[in-house]
Short mmCIF file of C-alpha atoms in Angstrom, two decimals:
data_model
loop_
_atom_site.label_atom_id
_atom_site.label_comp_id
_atom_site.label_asym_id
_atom_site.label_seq_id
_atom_site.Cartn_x
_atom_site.Cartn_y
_atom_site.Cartn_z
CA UNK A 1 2.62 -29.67 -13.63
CA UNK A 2 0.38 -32.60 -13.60
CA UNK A 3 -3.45 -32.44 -13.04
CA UNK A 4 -4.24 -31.24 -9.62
CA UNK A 5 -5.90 -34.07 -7.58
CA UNK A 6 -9.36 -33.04 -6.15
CA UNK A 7 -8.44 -33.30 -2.40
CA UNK A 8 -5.45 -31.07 -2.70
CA UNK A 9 -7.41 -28.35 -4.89
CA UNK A 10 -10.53 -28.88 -2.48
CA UNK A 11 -8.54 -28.59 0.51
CA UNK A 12 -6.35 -25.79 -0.44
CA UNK A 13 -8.86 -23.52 -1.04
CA UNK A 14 -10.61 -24.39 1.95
CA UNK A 15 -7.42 -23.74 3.94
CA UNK A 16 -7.46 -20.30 1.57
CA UNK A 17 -11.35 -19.45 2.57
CA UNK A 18 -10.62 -20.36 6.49
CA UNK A 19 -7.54 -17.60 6.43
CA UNK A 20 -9.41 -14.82 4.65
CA UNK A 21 -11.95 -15.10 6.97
CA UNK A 22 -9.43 -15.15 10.45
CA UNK A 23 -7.31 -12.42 8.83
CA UNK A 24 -10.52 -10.25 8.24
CA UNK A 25 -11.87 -11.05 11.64
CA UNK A 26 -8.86 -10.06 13.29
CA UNK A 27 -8.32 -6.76 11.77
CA UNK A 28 -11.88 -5.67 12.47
CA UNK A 29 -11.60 -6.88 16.39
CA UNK A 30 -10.59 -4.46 18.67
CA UNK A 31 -6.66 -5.11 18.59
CA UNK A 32 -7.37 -4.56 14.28
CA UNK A 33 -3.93 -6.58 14.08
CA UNK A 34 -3.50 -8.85 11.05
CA UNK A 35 -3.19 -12.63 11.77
CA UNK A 36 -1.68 -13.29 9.19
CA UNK A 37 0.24 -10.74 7.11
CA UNK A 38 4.04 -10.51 9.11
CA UNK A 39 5.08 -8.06 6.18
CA UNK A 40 2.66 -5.54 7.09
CA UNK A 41 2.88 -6.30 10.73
CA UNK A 42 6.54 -5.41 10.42
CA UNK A 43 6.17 -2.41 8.84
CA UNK A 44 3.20 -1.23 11.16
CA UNK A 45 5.71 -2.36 13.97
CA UNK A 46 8.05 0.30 12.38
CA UNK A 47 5.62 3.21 12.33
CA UNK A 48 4.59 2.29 16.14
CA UNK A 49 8.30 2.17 17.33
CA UNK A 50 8.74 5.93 15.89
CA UNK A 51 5.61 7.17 16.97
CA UNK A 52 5.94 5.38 20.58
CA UNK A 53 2.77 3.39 20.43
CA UNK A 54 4.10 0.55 23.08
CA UNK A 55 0.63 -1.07 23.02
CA UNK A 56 0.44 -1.31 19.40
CA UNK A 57 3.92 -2.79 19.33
CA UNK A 58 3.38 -5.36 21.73
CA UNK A 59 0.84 -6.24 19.64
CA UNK A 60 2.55 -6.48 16.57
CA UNK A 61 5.60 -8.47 17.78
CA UNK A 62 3.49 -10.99 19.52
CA UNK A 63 1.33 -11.58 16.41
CA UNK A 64 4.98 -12.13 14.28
CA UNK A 65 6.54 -14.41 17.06
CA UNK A 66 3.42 -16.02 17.01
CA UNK A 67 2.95 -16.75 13.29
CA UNK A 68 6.60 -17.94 13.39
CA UNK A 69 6.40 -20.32 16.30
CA UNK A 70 3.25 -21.47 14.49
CA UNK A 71 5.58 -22.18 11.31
CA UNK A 72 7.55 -24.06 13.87
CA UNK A 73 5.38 -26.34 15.46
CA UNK A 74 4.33 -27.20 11.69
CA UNK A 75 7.64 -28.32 11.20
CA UNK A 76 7.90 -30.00 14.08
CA UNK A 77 4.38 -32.48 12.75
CA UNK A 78 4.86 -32.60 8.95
CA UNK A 79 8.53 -32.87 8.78
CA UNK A 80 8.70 -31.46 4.93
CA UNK A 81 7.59 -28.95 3.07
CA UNK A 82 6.45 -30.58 -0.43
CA UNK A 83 2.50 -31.90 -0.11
CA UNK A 84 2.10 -36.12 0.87
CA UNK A 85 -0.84 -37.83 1.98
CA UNK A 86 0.93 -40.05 4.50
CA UNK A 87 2.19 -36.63 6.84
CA UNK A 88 0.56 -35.63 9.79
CA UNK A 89 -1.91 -32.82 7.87
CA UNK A 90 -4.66 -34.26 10.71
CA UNK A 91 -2.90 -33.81 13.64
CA UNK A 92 -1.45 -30.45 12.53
CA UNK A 93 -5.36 -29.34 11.37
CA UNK A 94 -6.79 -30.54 14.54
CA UNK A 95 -3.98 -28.34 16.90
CA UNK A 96 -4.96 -25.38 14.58
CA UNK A 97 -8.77 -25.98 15.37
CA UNK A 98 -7.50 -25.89 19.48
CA UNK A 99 -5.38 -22.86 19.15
CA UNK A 100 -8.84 -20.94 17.32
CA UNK A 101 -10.43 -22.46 19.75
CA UNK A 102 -8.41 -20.50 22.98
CA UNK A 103 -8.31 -17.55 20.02
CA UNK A 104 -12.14 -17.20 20.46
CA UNK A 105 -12.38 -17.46 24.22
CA UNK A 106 -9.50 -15.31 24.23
CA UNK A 107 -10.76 -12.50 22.01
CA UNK A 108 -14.69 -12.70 24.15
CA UNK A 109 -12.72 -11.87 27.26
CA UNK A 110 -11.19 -8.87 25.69
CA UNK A 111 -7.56 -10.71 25.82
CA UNK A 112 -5.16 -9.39 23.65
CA UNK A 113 -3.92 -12.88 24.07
CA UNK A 114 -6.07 -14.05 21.26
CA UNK A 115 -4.30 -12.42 18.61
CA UNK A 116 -1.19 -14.95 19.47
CA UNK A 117 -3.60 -17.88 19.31
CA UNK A 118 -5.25 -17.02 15.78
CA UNK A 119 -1.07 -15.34 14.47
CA UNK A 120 -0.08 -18.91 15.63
CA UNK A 121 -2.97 -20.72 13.82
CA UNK A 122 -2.10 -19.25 10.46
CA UNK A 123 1.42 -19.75 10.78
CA UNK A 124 0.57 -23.50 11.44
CA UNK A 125 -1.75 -23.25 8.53
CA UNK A 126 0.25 -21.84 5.88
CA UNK A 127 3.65 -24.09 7.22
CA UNK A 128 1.49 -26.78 6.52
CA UNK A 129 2.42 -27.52 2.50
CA UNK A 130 4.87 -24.68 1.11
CA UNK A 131 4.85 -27.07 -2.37
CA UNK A 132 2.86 -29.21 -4.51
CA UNK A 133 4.48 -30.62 -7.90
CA UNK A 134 7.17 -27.85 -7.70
CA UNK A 135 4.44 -25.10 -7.49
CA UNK A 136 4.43 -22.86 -4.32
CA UNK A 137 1.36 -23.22 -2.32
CA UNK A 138 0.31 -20.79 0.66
CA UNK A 139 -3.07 -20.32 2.03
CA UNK A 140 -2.83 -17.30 4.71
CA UNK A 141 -1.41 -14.62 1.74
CA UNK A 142 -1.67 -13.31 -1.20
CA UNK A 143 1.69 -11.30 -2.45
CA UNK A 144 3.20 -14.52 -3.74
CA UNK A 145 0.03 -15.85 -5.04
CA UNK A 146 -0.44 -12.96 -7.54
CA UNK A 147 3.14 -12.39 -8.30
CA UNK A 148 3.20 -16.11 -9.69
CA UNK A 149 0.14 -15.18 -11.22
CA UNK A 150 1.42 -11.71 -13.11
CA UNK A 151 4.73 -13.42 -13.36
CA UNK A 152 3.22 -16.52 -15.51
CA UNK A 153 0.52 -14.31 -17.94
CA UNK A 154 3.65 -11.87 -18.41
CA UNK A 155 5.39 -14.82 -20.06
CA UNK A 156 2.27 -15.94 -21.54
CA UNK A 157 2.12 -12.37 -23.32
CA UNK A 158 5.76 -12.84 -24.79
CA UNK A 159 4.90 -16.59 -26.26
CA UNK A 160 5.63 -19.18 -23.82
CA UNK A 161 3.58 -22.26 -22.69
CA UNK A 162 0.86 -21.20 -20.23
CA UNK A 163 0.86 -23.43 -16.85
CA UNK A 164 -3.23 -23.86 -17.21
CA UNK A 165 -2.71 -26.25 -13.85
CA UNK A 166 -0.81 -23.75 -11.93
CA UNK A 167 -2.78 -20.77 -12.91
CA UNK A 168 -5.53 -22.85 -11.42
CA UNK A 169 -4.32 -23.66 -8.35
CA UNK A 170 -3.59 -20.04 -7.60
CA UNK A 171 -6.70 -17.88 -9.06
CA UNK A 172 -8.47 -20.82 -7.16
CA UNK A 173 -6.35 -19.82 -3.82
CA UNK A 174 -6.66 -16.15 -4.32
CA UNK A 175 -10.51 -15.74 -4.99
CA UNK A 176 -10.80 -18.42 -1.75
CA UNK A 177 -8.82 -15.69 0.29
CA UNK A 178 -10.83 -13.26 -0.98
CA UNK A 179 -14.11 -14.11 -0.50
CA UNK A 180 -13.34 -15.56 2.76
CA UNK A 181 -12.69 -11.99 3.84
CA UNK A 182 -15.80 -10.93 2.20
CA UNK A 183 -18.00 -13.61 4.23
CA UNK A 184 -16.07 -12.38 7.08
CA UNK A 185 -17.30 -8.51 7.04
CA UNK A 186 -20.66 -9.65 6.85
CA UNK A 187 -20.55 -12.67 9.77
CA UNK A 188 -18.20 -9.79 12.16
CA UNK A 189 -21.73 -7.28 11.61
CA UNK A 190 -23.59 -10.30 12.73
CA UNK A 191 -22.16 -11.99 15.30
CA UNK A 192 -18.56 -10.83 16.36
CA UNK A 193 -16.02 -13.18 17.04
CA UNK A 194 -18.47 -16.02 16.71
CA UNK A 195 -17.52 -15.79 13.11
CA UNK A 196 -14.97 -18.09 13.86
CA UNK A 197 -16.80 -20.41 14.10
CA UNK A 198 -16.91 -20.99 10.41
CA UNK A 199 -13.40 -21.40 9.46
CA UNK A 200 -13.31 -23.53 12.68
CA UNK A 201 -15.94 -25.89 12.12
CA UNK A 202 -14.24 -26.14 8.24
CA UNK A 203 -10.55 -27.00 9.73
CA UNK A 204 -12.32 -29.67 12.00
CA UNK A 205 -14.40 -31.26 8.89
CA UNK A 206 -10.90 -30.80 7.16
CA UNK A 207 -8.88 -32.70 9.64
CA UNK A 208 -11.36 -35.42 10.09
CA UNK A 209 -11.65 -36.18 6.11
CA UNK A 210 -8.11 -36.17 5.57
CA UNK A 211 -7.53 -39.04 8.49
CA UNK A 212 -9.99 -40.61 7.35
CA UNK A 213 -8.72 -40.67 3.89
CA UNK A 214 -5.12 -41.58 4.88
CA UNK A 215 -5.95 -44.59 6.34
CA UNK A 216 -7.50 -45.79 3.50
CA UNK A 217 -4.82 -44.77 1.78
CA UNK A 218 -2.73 -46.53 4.29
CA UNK A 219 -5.33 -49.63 3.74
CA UNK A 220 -4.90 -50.14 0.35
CA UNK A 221 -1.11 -49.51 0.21
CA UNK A 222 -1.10 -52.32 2.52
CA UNK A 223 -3.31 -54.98 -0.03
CA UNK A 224 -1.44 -53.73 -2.61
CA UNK A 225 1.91 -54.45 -1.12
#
């Protein structure tokens, strides 16, 4: 794996930080669904089934049909799953800032509605780029994240050539996740909900920079050619 450019590290662990903190948020609201964990939503889902807990399943299938069509429109604006500066990252960062945006209004009016906005944001988000340079990159979880990570000091342990690139990437992506959630517990005492406003303020700076920098990109293919 070759040296991770800046913008992709920079704006995969901002992607990472914006997640911990909406996943956090969401379990501590009053629905205390995940927004973007479907493994543990479908095991939850399982429990509530047997124990008859209709509300809480509701809940739990709209936040998984939610993340999904998320993943969908993502594939419907990038097109591909390996990371290039000339797909629609923007657009697909600026519909993710709208859907937190109805999440928020949703949530202050005591809608359980707003869980499906912030499941489908994440699924959007973590759609996004599934791979950079080979390596698998998502930004809403953590169980592949640290199996790569065991997975590559285990065969560190035994001899072989440690990925020092890779390993980056993903510590870098996990401890983003992570202390998003911490930030989170300690904006939700605060102010609520409003601490979406974080993570939504850093997808909108995201969305903007990366336009900005794919025209020039777009620019100087252009004098180059």
């Amino acid at each position: 794996m070759d040296k991770i450019p800046n913008w992709v590290l920079c704006g995969a662990v901002a992607l990472a930080f914006c997640a911990g903190i909406l996943n956090t948020t969401a379990l501590m609201g009053f629905t205390h669904v995940s927004a973007s964990h479907v493994t543990g939503n479908i095991s939850s889902l399982s429990v509530s089934v047997l124990h008859e807990d209709w509300l809480n399943v509701r809940l739990f299938l709209m936040s998984i049909a939610s993340f999904w069509i998320g993943s969908v429109l993502s594939g419907m604006l990038i097109g591909g799953s390996e990371l290039h500066i000339n797909r629609n990252y923007g657009y697909a960062m600026y519909l993710e800032f709208l859907l937190l945006f109805a999440s928020l209004l949703l949530y202050m009016n005591g809608s359980n509605l707003g869980q499906m906005m912030i499941a489908m944001a994440c699924g959007l988000q973590n759609s996004m780029v599934a791979t950079y340079n080979g390596t698998v990159v998502r930004t809403t979880h953590l169980t592949g994240t640290t199996s790569d990570l065991g997975a590559m000091v285990g065969s560190w342990l035994v001899g072989r050539k440690l990925n020092i690139q890779k390993v980056l990437l993903q510590s870098a992506l996990w401890w983003a996740f992570f202390m998003g959630g911490f930030v989170a517990v300690l904006l939700y005492r605060q102010v609520g909900y409003f601490s979406m406003l974080l993570p939504m303020g850093i997808v909108l700076l995201a969305a903007m920079s990366y336009r900005r920098m794919a025209r020039w990109s777009e620019r100087c293919w252009w004098l180059n050619g």
